XYZ file of N, CA and C in Angstrom:
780
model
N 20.731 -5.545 -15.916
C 20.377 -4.267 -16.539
C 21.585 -3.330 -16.471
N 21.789 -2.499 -17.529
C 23.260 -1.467 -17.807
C 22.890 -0.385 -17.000
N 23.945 0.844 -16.935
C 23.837 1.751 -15.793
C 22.786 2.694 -16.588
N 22.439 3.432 -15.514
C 21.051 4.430 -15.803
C 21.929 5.231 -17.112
N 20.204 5.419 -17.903
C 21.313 6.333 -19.177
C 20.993 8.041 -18.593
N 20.475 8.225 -17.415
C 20.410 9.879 -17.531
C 21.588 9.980 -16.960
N 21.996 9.302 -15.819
C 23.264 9.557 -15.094
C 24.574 8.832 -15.231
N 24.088 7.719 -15.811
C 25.455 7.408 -16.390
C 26.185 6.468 -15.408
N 25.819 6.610 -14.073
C 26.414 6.174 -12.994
C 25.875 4.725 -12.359
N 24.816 5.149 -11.779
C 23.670 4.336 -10.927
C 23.230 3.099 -11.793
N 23.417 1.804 -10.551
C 22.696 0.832 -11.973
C 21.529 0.631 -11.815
N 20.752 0.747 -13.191
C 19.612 1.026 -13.940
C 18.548 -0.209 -12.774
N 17.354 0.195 -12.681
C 16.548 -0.644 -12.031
C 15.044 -1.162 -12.508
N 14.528 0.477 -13.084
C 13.819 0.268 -14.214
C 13.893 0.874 -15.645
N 12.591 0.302 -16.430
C 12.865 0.554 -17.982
C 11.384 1.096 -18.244
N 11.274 2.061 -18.500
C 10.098 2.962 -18.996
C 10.479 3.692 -20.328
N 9.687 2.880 -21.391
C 9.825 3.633 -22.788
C 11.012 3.596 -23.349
N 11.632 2.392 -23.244
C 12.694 2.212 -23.726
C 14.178 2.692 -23.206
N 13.865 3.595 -21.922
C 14.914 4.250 -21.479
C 14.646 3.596 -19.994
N 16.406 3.511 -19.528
C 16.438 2.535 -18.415
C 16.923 3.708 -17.247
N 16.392 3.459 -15.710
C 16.844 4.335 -14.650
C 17.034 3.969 -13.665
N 17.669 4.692 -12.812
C 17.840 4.186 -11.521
C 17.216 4.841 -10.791
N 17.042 4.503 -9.444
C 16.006 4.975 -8.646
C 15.530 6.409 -8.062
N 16.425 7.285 -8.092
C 16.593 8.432 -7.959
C 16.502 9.309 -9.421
N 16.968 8.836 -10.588
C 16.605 9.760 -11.738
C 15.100 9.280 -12.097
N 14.304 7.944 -12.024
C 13.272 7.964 -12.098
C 12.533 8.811 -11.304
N 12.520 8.596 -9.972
C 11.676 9.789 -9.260
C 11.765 11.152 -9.701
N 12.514 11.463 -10.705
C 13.206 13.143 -10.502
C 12.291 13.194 -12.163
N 11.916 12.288 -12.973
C 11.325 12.066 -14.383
C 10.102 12.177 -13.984
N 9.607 11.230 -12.726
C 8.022 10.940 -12.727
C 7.520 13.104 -12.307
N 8.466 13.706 -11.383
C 7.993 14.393 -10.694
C 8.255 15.399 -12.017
N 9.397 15.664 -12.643
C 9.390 16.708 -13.965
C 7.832 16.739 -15.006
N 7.220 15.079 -14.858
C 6.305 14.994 -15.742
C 5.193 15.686 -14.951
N 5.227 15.478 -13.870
C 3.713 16.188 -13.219
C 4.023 17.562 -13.171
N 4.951 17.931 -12.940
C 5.329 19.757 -12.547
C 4.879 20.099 -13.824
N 4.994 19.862 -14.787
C 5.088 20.604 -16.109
C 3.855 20.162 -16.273
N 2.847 19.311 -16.011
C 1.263 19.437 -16.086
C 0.949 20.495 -15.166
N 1.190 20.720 -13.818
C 0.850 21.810 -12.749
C 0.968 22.913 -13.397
N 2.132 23.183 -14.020
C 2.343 24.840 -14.662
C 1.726 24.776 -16.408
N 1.099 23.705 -16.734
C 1.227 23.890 -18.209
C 0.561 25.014 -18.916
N 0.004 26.218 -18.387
C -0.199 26.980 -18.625
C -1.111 28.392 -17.503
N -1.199 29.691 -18.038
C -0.733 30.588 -17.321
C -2.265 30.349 -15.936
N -3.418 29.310 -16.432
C -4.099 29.779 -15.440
C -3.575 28.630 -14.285
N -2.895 27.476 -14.488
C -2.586 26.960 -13.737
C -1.094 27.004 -12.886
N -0.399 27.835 -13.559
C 0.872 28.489 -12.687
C 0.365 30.015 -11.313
N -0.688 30.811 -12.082
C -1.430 31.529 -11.244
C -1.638 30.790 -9.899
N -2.262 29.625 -9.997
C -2.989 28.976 -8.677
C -2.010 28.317 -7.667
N -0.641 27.672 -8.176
C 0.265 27.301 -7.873
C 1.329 27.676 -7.762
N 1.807 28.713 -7.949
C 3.093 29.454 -8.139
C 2.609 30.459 -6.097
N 3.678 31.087 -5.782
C 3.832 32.107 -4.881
C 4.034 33.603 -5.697
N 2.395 33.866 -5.471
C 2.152 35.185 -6.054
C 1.965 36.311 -4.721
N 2.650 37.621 -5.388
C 2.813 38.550 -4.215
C 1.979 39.822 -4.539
N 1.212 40.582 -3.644
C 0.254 41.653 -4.314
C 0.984 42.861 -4.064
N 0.615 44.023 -4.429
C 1.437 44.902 -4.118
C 1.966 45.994 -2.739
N 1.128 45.362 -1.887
C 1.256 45.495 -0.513
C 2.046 44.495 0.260
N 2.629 43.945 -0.575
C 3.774 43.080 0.338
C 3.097 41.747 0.267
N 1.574 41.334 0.667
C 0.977 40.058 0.992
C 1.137 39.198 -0.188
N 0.891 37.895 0.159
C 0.689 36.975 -0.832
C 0.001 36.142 -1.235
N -1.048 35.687 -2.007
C -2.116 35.058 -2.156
C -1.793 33.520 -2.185
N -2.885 33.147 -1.800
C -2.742 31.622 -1.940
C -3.861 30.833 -2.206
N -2.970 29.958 -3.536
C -4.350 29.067 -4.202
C -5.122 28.451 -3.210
N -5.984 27.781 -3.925
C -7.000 27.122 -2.939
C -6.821 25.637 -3.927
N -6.671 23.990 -3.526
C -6.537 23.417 -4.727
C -7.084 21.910 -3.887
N -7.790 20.979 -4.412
C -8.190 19.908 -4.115
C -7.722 18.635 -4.627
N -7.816 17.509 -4.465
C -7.417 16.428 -5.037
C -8.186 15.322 -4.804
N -8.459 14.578 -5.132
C -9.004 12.994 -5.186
C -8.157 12.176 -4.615
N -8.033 11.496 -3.756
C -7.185 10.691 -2.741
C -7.884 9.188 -2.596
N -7.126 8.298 -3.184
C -7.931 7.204 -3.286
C -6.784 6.063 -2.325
N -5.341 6.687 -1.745
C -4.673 5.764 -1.263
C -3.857 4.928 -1.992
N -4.280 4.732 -3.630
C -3.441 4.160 -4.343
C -2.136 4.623 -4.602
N -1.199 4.130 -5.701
C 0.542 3.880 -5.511
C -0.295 5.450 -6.241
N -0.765 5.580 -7.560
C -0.751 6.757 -8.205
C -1.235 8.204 -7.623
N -2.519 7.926 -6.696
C -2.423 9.197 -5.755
C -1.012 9.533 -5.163
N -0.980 8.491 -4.356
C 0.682 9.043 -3.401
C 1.696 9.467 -4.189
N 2.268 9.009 -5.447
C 3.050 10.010 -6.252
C 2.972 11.007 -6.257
N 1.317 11.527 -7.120
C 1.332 12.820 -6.936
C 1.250 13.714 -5.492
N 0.753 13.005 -4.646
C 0.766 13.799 -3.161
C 2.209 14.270 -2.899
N 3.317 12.811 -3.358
C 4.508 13.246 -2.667
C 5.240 14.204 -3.599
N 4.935 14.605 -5.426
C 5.495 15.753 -5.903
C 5.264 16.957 -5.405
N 3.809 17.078 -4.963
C 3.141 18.497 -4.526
C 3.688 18.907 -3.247
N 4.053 17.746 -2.402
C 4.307 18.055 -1.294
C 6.324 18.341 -1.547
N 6.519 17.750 -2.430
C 7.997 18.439 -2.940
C 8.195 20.104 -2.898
N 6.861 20.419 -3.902
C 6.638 21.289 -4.663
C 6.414 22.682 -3.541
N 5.973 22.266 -2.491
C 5.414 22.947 -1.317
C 6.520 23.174 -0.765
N 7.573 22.278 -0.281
C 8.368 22.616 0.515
C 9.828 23.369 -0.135
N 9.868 23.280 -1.458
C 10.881 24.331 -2.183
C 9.975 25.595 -1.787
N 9.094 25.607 -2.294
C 8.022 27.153 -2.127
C 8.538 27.808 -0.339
N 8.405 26.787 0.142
C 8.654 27.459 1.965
C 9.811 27.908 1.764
N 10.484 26.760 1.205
C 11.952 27.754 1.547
C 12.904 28.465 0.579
N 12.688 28.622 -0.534
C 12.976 29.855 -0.981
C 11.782 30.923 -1.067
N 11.020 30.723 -0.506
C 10.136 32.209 -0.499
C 9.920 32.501 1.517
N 10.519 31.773 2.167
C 10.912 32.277 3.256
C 9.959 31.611 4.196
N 8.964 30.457 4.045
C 7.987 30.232 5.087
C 6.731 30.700 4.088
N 6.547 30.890 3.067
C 5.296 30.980 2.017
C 5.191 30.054 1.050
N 4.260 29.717 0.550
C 3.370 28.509 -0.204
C 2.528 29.197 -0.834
N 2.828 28.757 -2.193
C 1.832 29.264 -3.488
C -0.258 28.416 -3.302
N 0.116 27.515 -2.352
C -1.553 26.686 -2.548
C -1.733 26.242 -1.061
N -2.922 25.967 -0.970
C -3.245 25.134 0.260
C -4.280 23.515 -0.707
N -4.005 22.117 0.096
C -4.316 21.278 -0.370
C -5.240 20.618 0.515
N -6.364 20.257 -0.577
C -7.119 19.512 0.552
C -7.422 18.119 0.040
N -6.936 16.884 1.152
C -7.336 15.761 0.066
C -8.487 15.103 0.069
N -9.465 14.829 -0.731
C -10.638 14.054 -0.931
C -10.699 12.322 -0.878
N -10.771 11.790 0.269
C -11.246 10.540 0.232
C -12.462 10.302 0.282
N -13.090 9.133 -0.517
C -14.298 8.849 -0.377
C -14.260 7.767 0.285
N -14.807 7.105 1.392
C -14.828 5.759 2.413
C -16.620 5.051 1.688
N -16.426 3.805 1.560
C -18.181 3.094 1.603
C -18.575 2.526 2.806
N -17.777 1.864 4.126
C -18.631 2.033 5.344
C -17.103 2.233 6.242
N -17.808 1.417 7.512
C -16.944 1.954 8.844
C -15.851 1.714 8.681
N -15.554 0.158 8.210
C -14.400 -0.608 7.856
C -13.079 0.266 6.797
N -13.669 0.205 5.848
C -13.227 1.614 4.374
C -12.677 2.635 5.460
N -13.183 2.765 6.752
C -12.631 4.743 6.728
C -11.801 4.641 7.775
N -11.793 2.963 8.599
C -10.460 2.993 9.779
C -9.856 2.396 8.864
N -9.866 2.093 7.750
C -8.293 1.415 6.981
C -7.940 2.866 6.266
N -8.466 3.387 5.637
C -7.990 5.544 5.622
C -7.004 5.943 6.453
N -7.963 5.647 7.769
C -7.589 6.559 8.696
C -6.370 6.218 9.299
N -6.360 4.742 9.274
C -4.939 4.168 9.567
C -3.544 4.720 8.699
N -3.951 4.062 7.132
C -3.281 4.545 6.297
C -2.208 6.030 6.240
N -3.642 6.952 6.402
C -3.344 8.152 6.494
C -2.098 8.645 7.981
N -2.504 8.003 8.792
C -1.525 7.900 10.130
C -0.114 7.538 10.010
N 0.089 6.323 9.016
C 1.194 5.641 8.759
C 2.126 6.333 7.415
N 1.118 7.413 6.910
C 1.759 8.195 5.405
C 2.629 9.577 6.769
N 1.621 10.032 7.992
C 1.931 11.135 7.939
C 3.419 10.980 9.254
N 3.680 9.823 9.491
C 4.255 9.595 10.696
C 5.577 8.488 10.032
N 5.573 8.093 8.813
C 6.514 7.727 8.208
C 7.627 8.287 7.900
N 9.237 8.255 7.802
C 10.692 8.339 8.201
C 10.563 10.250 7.065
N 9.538 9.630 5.545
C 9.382 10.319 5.252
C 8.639 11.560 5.079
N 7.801 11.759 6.015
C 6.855 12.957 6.406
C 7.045 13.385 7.699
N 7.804 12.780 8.200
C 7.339 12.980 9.717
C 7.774 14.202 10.828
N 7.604 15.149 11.252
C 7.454 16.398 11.359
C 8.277 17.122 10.748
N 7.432 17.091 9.464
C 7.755 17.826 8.263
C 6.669 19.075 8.976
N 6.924 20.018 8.825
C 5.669 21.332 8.469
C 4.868 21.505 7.638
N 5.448 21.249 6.441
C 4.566 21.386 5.062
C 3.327 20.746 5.144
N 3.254 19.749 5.817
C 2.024 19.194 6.351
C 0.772 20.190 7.227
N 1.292 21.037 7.224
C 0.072 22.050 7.983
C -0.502 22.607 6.813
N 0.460 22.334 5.463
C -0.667 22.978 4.474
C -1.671 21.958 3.748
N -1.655 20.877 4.145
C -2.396 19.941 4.014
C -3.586 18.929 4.626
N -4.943 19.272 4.221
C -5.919 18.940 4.875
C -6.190 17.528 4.420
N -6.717 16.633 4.955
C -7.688 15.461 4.424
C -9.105 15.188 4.542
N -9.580 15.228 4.317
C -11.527 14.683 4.031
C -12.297 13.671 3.794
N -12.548 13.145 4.890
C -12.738 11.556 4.873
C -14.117 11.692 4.783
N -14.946 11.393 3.696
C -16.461 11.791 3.317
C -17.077 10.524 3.171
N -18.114 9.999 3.385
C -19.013 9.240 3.583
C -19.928 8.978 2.074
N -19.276 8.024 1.270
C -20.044 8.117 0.023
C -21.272 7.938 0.199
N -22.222 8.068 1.233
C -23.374 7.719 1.089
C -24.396 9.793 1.075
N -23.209 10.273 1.428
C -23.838 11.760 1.319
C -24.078 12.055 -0.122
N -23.538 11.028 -1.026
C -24.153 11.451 -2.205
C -25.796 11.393 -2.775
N -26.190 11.296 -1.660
C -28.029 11.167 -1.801
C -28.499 12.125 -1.041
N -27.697 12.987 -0.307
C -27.785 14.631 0.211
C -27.870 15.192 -0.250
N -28.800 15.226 -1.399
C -28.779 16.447 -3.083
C -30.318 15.905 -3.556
N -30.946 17.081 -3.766
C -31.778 17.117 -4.071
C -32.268 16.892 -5.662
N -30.942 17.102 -6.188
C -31.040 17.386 -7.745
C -31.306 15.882 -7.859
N -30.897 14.909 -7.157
C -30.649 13.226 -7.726
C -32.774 12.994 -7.281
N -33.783 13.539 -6.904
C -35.235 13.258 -6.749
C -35.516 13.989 -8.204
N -34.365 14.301 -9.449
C -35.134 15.013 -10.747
C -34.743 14.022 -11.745
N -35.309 13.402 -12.455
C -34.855 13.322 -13.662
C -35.609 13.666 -14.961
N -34.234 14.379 -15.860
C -34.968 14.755 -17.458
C -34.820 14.054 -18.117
N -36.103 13.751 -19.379
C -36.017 13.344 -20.328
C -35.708 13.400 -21.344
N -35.532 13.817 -22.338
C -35.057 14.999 -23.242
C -36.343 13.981 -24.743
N -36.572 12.578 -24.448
C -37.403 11.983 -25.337
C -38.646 11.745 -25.354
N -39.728 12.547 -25.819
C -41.209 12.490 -25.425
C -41.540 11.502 -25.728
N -41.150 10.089 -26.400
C -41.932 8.987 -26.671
C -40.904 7.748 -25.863
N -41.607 7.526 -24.495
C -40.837 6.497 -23.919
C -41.560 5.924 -22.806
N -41.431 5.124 -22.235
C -42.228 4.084 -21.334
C -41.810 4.322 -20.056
N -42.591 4.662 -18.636
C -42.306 4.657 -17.402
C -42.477 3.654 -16.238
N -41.975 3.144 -15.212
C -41.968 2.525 -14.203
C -41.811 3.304 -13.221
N -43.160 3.480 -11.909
C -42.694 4.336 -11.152
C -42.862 3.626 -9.582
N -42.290 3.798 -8.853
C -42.971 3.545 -7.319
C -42.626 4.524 -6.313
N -43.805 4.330 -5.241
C -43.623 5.476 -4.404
C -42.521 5.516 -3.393
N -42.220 6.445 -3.172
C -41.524 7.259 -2.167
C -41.400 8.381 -1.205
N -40.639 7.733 -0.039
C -41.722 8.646 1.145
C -40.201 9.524 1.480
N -40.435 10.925 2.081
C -39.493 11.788 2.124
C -38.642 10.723 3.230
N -39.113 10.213 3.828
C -37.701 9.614 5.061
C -37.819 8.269 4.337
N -37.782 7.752 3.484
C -36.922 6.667 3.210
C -35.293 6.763 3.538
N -34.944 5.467 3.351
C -33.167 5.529 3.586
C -32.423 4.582 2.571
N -31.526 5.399 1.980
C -31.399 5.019 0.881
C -29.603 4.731 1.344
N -28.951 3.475 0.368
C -27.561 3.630 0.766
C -27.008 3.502 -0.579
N -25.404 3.797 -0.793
C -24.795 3.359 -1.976
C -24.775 1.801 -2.385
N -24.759 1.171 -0.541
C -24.518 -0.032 -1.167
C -25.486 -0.375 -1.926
N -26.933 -0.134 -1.048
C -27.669 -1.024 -1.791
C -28.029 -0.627 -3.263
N -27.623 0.486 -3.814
C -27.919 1.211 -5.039
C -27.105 -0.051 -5.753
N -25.926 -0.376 -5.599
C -24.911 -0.843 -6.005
C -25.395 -2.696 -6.028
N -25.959 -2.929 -5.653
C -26.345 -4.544 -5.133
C -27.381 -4.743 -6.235
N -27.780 -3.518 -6.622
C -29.128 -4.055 -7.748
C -28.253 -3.914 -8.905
N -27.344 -3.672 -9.076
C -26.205 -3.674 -10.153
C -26.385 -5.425 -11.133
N -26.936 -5.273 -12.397
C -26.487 -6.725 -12.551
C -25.212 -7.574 -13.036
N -24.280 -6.285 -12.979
C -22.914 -7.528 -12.460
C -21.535 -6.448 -12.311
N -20.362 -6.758 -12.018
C -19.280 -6.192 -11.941
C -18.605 -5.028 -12.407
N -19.698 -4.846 -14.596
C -18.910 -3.386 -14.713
C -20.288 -2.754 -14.696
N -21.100 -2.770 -14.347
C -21.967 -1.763 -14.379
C -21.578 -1.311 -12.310
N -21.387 -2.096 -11.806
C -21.124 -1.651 -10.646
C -19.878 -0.917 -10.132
N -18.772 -0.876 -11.045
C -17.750 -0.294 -10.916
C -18.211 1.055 -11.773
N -19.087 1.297 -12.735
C -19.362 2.595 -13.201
C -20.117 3.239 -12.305
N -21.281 2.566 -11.558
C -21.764 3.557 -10.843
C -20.670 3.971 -9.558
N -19.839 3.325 -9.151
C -18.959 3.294 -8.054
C -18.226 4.835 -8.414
N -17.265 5.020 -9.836
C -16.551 5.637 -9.774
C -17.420 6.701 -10.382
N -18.699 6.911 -11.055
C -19.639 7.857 -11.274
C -19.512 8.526 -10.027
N -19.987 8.275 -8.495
C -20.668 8.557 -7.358
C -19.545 9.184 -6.598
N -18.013 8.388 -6.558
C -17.016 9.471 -6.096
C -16.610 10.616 -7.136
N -16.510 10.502 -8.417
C -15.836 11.934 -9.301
C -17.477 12.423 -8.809
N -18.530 12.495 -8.545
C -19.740 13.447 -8.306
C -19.413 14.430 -6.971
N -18.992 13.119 -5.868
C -18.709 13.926 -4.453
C -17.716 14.265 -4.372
N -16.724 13.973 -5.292
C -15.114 14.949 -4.743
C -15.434 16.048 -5.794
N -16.436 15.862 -6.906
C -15.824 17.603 -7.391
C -17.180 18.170 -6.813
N -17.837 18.270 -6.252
C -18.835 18.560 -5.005
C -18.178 19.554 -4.305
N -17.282 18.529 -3.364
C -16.591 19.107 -2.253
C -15.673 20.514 -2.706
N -15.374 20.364 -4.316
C -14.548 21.453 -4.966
C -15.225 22.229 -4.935
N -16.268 22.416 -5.642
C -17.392 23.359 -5.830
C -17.561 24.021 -4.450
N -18.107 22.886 -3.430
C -18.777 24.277 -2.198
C -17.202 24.652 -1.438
N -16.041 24.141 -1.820
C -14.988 24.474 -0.523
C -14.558 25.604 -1.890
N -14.800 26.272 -2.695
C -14.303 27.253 -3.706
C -12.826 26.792 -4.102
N -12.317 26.027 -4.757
C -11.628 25.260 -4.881
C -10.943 25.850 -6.104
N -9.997 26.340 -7.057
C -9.995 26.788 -7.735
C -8.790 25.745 -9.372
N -8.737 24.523 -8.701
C -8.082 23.033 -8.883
C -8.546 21.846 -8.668
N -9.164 21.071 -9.123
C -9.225 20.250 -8.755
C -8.322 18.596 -9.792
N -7.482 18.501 -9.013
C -6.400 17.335 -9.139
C -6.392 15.871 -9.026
N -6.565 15.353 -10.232
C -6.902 13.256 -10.364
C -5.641 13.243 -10.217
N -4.994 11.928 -9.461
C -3.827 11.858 -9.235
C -3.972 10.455 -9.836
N -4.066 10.322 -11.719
C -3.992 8.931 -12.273
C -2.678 9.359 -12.907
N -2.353 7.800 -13.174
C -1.060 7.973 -13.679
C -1.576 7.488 -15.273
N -0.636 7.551 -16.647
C -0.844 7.163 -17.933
C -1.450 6.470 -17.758
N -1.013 5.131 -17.569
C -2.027 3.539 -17.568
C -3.185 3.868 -17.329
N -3.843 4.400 -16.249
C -5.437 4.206 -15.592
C -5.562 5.544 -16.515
N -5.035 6.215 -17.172
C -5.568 7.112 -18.057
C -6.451 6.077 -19.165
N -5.360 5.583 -19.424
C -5.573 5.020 -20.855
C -6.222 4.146 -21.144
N -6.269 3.096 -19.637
C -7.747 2.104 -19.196
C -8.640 2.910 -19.020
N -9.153 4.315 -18.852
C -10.474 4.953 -18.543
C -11.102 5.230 -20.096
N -9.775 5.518 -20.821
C -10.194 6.390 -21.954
C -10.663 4.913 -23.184
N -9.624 3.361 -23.240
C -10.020 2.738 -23.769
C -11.227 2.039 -23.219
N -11.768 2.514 -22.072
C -13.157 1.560 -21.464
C -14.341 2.540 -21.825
N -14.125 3.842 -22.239
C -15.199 4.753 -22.689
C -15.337 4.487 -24.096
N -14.659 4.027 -24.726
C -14.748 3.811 -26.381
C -15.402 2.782 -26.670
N -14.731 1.414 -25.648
C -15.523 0.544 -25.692
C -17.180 -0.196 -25.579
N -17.405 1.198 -24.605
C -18.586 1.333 -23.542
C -19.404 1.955 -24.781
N -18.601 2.565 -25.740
C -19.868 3.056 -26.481
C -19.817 4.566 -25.832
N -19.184 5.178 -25.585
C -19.182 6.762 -25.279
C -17.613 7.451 -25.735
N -17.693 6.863 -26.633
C -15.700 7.830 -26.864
C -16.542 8.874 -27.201
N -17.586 9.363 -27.660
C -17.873 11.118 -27.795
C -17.820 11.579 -26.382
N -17.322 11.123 -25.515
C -17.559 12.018 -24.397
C -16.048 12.243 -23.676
N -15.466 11.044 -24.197
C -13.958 11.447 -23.745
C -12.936 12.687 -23.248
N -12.833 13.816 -24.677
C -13.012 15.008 -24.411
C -13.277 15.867 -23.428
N -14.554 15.748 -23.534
C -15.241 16.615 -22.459
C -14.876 15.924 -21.058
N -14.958 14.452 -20.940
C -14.646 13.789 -19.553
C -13.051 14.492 -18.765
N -12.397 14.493 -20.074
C -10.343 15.017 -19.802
C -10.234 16.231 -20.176
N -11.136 16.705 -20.034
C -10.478 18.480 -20.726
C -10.514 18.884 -19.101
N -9.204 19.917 -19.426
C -8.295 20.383 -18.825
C -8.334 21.785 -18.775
N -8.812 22.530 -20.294
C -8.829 23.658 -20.435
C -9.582 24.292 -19.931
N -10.748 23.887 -19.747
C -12.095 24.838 -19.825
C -12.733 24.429 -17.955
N -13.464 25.152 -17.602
C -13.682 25.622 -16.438
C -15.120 24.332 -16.380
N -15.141 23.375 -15.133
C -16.208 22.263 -15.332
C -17.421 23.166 -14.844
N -18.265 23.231 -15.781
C -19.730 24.162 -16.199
C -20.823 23.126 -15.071
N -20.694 22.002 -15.065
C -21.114 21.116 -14.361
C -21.655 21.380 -13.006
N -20.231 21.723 -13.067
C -20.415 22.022 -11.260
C -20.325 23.436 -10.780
N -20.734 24.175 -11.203
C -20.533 25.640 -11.023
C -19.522 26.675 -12.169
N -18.659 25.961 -12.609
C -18.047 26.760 -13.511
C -16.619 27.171 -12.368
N -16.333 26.622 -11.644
C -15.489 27.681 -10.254
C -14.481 26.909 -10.571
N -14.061 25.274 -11.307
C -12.879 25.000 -10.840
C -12.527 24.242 -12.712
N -11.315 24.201 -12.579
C -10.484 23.319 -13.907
C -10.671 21.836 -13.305
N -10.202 20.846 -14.038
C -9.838 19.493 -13.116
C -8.523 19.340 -14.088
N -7.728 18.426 -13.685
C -6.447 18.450 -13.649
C -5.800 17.217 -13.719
N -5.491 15.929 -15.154
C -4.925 15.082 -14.533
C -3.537 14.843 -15.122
């Protein structure tokens, strides 16, 4: 492979879109592409930027994320956490946001491989007593609290001519994801309810922690596998509404944007 074409220098390692880089101007491309989603407009530079009031103090966003451990979360963790530590130090020890990350675990096993994980991200050559890390929380949540809602004992119909199956249920039953998931009759209906049940409890957690961001850390590809598996599925009318960016999610209170 020929030398990187941004720098001219470095030899090239990868090739994205026809343009070849080396390892250091790629990272500096991936992170230009997310910054300029963070600021792409004025309500999301508000939440992220280091804003000062007129008494000297300075406000600070409140902003969440979806943390799934994958290569594409950790990108974005490690731009923001870029993004954080220019903020400390040219604004003197101040930070435009505080971050909190959302993992969802399915049992014991799921949340010591997290928890490990998470140990080995924060104690690695590259984090490791960094400060900027005090502005960063993690949330290791128990997907099974998604049956801690009362709203999931309602359902509407919206069609008066249709057929029912009912059986009883006693207030202390015990209900789990897995087994919700086991009556699944096969692989993609079980991966929809899977990733239904975490985007429910991480923008949850947005909603009651007043969150005023909430941040998917997918990269293009798993964009573009979500968006060509909704078309396929028979729901591209919902696409839109699933990726909008603009408008405030009504869903869940109206309190936060989502962000990918």
């Amino acid at each position: 492979m020929d030398n990187c074409q941004r720098c001219k220098k470095q030899r090239a390692v990868i090739k994205s879109r026809k343009e070849t880089f080396c390892e250091e101007c790629f990272a500096k491309f991936v992170s230009l592409k997310q910054r300029k989603r963070m600021m792409g407009d004025d309500f999301y530079r508000d939440v992220f930027k280091v804003s000062y009031n007129k008494d000297g103090t300075h406000g600070v966003g409140k902003v969440a994320m979806g943390f799934d451990f994958q290569s594409s979360s950790l990108v974005a963790l490690d731009v923001i956490i870029q993004v954080l530590r220019e903020q400390n130090r040219q604004h003197r020890g101040k930070v435009g946001f505080e971050l909190d990350l959302v993992s969802i675990y399915k049992d014991e096993e799921n949340l010591n491989q997290f928890k490990n994980s998470w140990q080995e991200i924060i104690s690695s050559e590259r984090y490791s007593g960094d400060d900027i890390l005090n502005h960063i929380k993690i949330h290791l949540i128990d997907v099974n609290t998604f049956y801690n809602d009362k709203i999931l004992r309602q359902i509407l119909v919206h069609n008066i001519d249709f057929n029912a199956m009912a059986m009883k249920w006693e207030e202390d039953d015990k209900f789990t994801v897995a087994g919700l998931l086991k009556l699944c009759p096969n692989r993609n209906t079980r991966n929809d309810f899977w990733n239904t049940i975490v985007q429910h409890t991480v923008k949850k957690f947005a909603m009651q922690s007043h969150c005023s961001v909430l941040i998917w850390g997918h990269s293009m590809t798993r964009l573009a596998d979500q968006i060509l598996g909704m078309v396929i599925k028979g729901r591209g009318a919902h696409v839109a509404s699933s990726l909008d960016t603009d408008n405030f999610d009504v869903s869940y209170g109206g309190s936060f944007k989502n962000l990918y």
